[in-house]
PDB file of C-alpha atoms in Angstrom:
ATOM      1  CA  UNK A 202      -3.264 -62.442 -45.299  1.00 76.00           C
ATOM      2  CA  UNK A 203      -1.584 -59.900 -42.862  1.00 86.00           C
ATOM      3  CA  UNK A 204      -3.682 -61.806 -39.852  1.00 90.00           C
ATOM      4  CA  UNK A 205      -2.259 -65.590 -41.262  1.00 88.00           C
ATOM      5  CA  UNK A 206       1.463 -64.126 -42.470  1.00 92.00           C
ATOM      6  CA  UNK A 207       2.700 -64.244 -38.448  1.00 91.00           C
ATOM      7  CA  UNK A 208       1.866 -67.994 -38.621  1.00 92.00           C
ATOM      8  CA  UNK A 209       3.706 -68.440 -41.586  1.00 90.00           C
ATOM      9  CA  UNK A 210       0.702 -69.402 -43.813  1.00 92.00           C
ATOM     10  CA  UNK A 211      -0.379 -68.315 -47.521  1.00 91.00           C
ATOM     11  CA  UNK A 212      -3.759 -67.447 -48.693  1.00 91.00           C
ATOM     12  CA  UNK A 213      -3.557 -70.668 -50.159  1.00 90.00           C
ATOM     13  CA  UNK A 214      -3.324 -71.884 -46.373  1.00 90.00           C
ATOM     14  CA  UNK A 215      -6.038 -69.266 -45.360  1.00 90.00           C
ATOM     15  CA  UNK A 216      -8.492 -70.051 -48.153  1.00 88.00           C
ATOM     16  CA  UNK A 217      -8.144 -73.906 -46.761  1.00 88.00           C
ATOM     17  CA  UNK A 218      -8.634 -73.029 -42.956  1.00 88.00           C
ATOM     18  CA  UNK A 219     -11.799 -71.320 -43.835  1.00 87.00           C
ATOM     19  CA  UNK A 220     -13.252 -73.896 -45.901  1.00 83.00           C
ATOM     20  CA  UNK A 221     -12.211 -76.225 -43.096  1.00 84.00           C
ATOM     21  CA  UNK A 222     -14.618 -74.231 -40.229  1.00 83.00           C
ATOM     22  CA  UNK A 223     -17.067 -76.459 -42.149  1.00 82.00           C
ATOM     23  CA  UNK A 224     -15.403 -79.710 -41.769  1.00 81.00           C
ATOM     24  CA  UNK A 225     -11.926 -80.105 -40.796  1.00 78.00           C
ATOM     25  CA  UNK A 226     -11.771 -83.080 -43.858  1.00 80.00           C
ATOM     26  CA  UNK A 227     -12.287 -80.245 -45.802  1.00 84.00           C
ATOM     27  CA  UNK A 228      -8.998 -78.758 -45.656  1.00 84.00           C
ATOM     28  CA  UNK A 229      -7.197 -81.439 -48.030  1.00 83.00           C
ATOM     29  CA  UNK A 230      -9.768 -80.889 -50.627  1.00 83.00           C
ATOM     30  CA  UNK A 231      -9.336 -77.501 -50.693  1.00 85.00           C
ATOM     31  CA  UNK A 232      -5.861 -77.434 -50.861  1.00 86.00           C
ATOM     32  CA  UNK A 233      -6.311 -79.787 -53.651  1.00 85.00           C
ATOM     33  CA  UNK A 234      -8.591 -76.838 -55.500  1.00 83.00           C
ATOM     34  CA  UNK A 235      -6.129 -74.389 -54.645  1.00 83.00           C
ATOM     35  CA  UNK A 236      -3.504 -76.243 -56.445  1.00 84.00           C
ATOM     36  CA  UNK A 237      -5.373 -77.085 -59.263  1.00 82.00           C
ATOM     37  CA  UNK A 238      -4.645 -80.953 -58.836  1.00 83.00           C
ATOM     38  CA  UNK A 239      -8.353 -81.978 -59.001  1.00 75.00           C
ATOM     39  CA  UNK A 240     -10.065 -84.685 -56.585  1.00 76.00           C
ATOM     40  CA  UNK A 241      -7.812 -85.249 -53.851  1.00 78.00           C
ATOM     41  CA  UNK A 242      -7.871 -87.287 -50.510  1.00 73.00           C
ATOM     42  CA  UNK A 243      -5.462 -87.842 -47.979  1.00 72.00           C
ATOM     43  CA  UNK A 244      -3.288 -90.345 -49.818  1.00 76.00           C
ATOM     44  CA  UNK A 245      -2.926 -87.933 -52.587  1.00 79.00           C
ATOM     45  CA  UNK A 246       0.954 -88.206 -53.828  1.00 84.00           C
ATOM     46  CA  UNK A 247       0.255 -85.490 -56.316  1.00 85.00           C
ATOM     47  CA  UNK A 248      -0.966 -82.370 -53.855  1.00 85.00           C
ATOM     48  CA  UNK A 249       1.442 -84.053 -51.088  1.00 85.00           C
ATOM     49  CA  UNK A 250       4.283 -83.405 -53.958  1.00 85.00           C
ATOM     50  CA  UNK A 251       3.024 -79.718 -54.227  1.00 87.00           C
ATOM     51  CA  UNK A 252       2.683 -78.853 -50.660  1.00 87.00           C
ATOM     52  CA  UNK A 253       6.296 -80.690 -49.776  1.00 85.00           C
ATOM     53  CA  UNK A 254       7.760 -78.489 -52.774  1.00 87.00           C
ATOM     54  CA  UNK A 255       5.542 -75.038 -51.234  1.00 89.00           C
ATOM     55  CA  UNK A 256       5.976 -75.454 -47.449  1.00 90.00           C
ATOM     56  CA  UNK A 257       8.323 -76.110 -45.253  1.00 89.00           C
ATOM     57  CA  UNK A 258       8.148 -79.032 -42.157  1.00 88.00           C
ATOM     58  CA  UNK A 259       7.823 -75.970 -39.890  1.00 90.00           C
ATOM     59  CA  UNK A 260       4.606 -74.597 -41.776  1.00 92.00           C
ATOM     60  CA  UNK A 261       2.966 -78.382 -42.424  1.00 90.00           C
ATOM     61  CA  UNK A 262       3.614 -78.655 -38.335  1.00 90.00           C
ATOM     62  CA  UNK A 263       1.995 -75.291 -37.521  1.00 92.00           C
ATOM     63  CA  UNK A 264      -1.255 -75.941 -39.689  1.00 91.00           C
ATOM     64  CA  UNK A 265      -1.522 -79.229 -38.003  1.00 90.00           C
ATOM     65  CA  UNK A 266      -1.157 -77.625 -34.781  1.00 92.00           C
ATOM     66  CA  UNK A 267      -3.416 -74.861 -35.848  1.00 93.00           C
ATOM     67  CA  UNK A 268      -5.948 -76.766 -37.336  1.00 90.00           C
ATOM     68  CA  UNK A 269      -6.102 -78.882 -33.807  1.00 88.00           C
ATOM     69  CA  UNK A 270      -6.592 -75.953 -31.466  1.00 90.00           C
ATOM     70  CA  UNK A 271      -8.928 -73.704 -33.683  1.00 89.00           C
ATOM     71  CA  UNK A 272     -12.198 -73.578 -33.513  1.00 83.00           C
ATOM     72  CA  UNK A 273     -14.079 -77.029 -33.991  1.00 80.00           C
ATOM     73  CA  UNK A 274     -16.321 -77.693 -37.009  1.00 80.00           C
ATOM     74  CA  UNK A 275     -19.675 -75.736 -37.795  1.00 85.00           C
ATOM     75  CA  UNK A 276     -21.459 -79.208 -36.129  1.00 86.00           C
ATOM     76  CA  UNK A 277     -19.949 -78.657 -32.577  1.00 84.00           C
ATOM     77  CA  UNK A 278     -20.661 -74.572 -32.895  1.00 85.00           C
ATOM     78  CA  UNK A 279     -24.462 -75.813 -33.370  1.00 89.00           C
ATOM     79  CA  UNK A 280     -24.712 -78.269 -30.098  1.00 89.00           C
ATOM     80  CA  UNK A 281     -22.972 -75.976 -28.177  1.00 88.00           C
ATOM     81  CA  UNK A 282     -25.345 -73.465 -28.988  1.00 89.00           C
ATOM     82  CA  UNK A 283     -27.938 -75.995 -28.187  1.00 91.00           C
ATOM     83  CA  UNK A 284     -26.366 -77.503 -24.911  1.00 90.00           C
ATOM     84  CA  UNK A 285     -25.485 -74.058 -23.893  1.00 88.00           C
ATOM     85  CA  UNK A 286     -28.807 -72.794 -24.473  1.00 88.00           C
ATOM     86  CA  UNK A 287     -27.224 -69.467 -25.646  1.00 88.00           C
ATOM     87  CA  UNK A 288     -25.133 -68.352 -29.021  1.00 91.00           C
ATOM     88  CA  UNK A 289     -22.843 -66.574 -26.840  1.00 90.00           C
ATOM     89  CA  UNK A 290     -21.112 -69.619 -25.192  1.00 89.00           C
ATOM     90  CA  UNK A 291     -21.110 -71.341 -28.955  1.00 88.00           C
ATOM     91  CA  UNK A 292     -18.745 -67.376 -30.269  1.00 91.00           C
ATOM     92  CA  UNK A 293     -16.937 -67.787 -26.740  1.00 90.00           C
ATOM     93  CA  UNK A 294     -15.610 -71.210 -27.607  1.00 88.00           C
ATOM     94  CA  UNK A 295     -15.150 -70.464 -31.546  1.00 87.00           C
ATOM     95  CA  UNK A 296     -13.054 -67.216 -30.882  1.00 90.00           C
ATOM     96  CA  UNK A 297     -11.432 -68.156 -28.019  1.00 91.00           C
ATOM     97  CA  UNK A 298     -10.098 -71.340 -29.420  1.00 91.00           C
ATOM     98  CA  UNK A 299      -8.842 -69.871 -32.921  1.00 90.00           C
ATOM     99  CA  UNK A 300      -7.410 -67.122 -30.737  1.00 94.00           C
ATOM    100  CA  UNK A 301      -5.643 -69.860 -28.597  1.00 94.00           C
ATOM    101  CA  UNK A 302      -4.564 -71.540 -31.568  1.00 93.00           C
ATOM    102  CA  UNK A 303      -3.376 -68.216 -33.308  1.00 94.00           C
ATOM    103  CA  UNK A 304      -0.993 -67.388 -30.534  1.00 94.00           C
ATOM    104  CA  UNK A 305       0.620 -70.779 -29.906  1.00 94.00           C
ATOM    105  CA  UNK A 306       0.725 -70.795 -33.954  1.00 94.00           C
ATOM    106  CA  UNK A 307       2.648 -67.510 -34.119  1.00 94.00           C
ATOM    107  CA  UNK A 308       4.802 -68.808 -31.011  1.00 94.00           C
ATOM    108  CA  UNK A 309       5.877 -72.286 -32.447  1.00 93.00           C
ATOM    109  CA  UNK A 310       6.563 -70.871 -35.936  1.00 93.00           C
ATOM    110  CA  UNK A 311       8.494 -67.767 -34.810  1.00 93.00           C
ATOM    111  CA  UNK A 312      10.392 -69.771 -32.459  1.00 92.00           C
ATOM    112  CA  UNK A 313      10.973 -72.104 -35.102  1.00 90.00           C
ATOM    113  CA  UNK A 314      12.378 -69.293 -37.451  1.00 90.00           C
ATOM    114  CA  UNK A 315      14.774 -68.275 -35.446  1.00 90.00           C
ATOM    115  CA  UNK A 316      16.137 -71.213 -34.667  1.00 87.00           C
ATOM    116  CA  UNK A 317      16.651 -72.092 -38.096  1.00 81.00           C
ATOM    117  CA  UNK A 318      18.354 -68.172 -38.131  1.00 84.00           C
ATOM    118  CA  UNK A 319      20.398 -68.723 -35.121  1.00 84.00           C
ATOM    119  CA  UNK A 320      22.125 -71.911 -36.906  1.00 76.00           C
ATOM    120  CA  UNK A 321      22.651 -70.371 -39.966  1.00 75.00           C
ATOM    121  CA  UNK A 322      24.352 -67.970 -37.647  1.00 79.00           C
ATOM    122  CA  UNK A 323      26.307 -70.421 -35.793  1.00 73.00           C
ATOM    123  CA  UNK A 324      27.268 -71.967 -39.199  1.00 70.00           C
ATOM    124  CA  UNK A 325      28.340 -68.476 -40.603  1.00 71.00           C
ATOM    125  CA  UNK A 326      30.720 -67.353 -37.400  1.00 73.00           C
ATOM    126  CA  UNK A 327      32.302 -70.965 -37.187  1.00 69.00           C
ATOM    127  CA  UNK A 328      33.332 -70.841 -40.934  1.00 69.00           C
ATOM    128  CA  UNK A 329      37.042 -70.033 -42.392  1.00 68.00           C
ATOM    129  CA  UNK A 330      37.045 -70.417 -45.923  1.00 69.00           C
ATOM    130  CA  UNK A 331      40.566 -70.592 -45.784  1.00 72.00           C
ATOM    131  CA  UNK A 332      40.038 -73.752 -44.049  1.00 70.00           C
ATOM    132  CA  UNK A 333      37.824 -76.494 -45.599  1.00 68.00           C
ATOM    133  CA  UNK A 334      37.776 -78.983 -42.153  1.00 69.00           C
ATOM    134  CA  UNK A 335      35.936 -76.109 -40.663  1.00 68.00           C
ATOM    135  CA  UNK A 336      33.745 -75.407 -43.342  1.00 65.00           C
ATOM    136  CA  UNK A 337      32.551 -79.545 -43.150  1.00 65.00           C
ATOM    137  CA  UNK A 338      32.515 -79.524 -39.307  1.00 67.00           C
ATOM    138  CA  UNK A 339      29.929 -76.520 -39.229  1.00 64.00           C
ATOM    139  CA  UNK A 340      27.580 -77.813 -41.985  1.00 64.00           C
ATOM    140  CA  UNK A 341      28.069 -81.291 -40.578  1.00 66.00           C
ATOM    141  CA  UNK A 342      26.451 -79.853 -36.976  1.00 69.00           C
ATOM    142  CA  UNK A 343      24.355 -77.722 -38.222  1.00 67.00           C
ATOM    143  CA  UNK A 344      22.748 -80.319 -40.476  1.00 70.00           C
ATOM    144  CA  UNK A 345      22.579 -82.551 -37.009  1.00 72.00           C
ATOM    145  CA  UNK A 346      20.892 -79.902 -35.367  1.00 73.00           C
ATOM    146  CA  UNK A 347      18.250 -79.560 -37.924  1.00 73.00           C
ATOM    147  CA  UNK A 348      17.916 -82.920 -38.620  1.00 74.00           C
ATOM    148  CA  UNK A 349      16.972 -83.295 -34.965  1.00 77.00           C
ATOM    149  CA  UNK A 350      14.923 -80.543 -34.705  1.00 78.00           C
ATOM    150  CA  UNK A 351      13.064 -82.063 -37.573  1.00 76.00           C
ATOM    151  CA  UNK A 352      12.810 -85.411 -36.310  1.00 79.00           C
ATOM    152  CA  UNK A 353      11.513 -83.731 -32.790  1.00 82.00           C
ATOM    153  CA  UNK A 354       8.480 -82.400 -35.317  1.00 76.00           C
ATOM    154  CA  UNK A 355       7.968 -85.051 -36.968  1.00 77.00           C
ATOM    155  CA  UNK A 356       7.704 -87.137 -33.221  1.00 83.00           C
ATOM    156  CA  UNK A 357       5.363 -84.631 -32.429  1.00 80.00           C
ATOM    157  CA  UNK A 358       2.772 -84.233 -35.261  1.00 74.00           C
ATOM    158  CA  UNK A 359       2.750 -87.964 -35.329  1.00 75.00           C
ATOM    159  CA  UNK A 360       1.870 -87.929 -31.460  1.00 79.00           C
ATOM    160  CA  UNK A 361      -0.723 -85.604 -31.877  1.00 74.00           C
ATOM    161  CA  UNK A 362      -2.430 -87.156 -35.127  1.00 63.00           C
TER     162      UNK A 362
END
């Protein structure tokens, strides 16, 4: 968990990305195991109810970008092996893919995290108590900023899927 914990991920999350190096399909179904909801798909409201109340939009967008980048399915390590004529080129591409998708992982989710800290900041140094116009206008932009930071997430993850 120290390794995934940067990204913002579980060992829920980690258990799921390794079952997924088999088949990236595989990563629903073992969330669904992992949260004891039995037989799950896609459509599943039931584990999409537990993983909404577990994670936050910043964490669902970094596995999505993690699970993108990483290293393809236990398939493509095979033909590249075969294409390639060598294992080497087949580990190459494996590591240096989840290592790609690792940093940009621990780059979108930091950055991410302190954004989120920098407008609870904002919201904190703008507020008088003693004054409850201010107290509305800072929650009232700060909700705006985070409800457009969201939507820019949500633009993006439906871009890339």
């Amino acid at each position: 968990e120290p390794v995934i914990r940067p990204l913002g991920f579980d060992w829920r999350i980690g258990t799921a990305l390794v079952g997924a190096t088999a088949a990236k399909e595989v990563f629903v179904a073992q969330m669904g195991i992992v949260f004891a909801v039995g037989e799950v798909d896609e459509t599943s409201e039931q584990l999409r109810t537990r993983l909404q109340g577990q994670y936050s939009p910043l964490v669902g967008f970094c596995i999505m970008l993690f699970a993108l980048i990483s290293t393809p399915c236990i398939a493509t390590f095979a033909i590249t092996r075969q294409e390639a004529g060598k294992v080497g080129w087949a580990f190459a591409q494996a590591w240096g893919l989840t290592l790609l998708a690792w940093i940009l992982t621990v780059v979108v989710y930091q950055v991410g995290v302190l954004a989120c800290a920098a407008i609870l900041v904002y919201e904190h140094v703008i507020v008088d108590p003693a004054d409850p116009g201010r107290v509305q206008a800072a929650f009232g932009s700060a909700n705006g900023v985070l409800a457009l930071v969201y939507g820019a997430f949500v633009i993006v993850a439906v871009t890339i899927s």
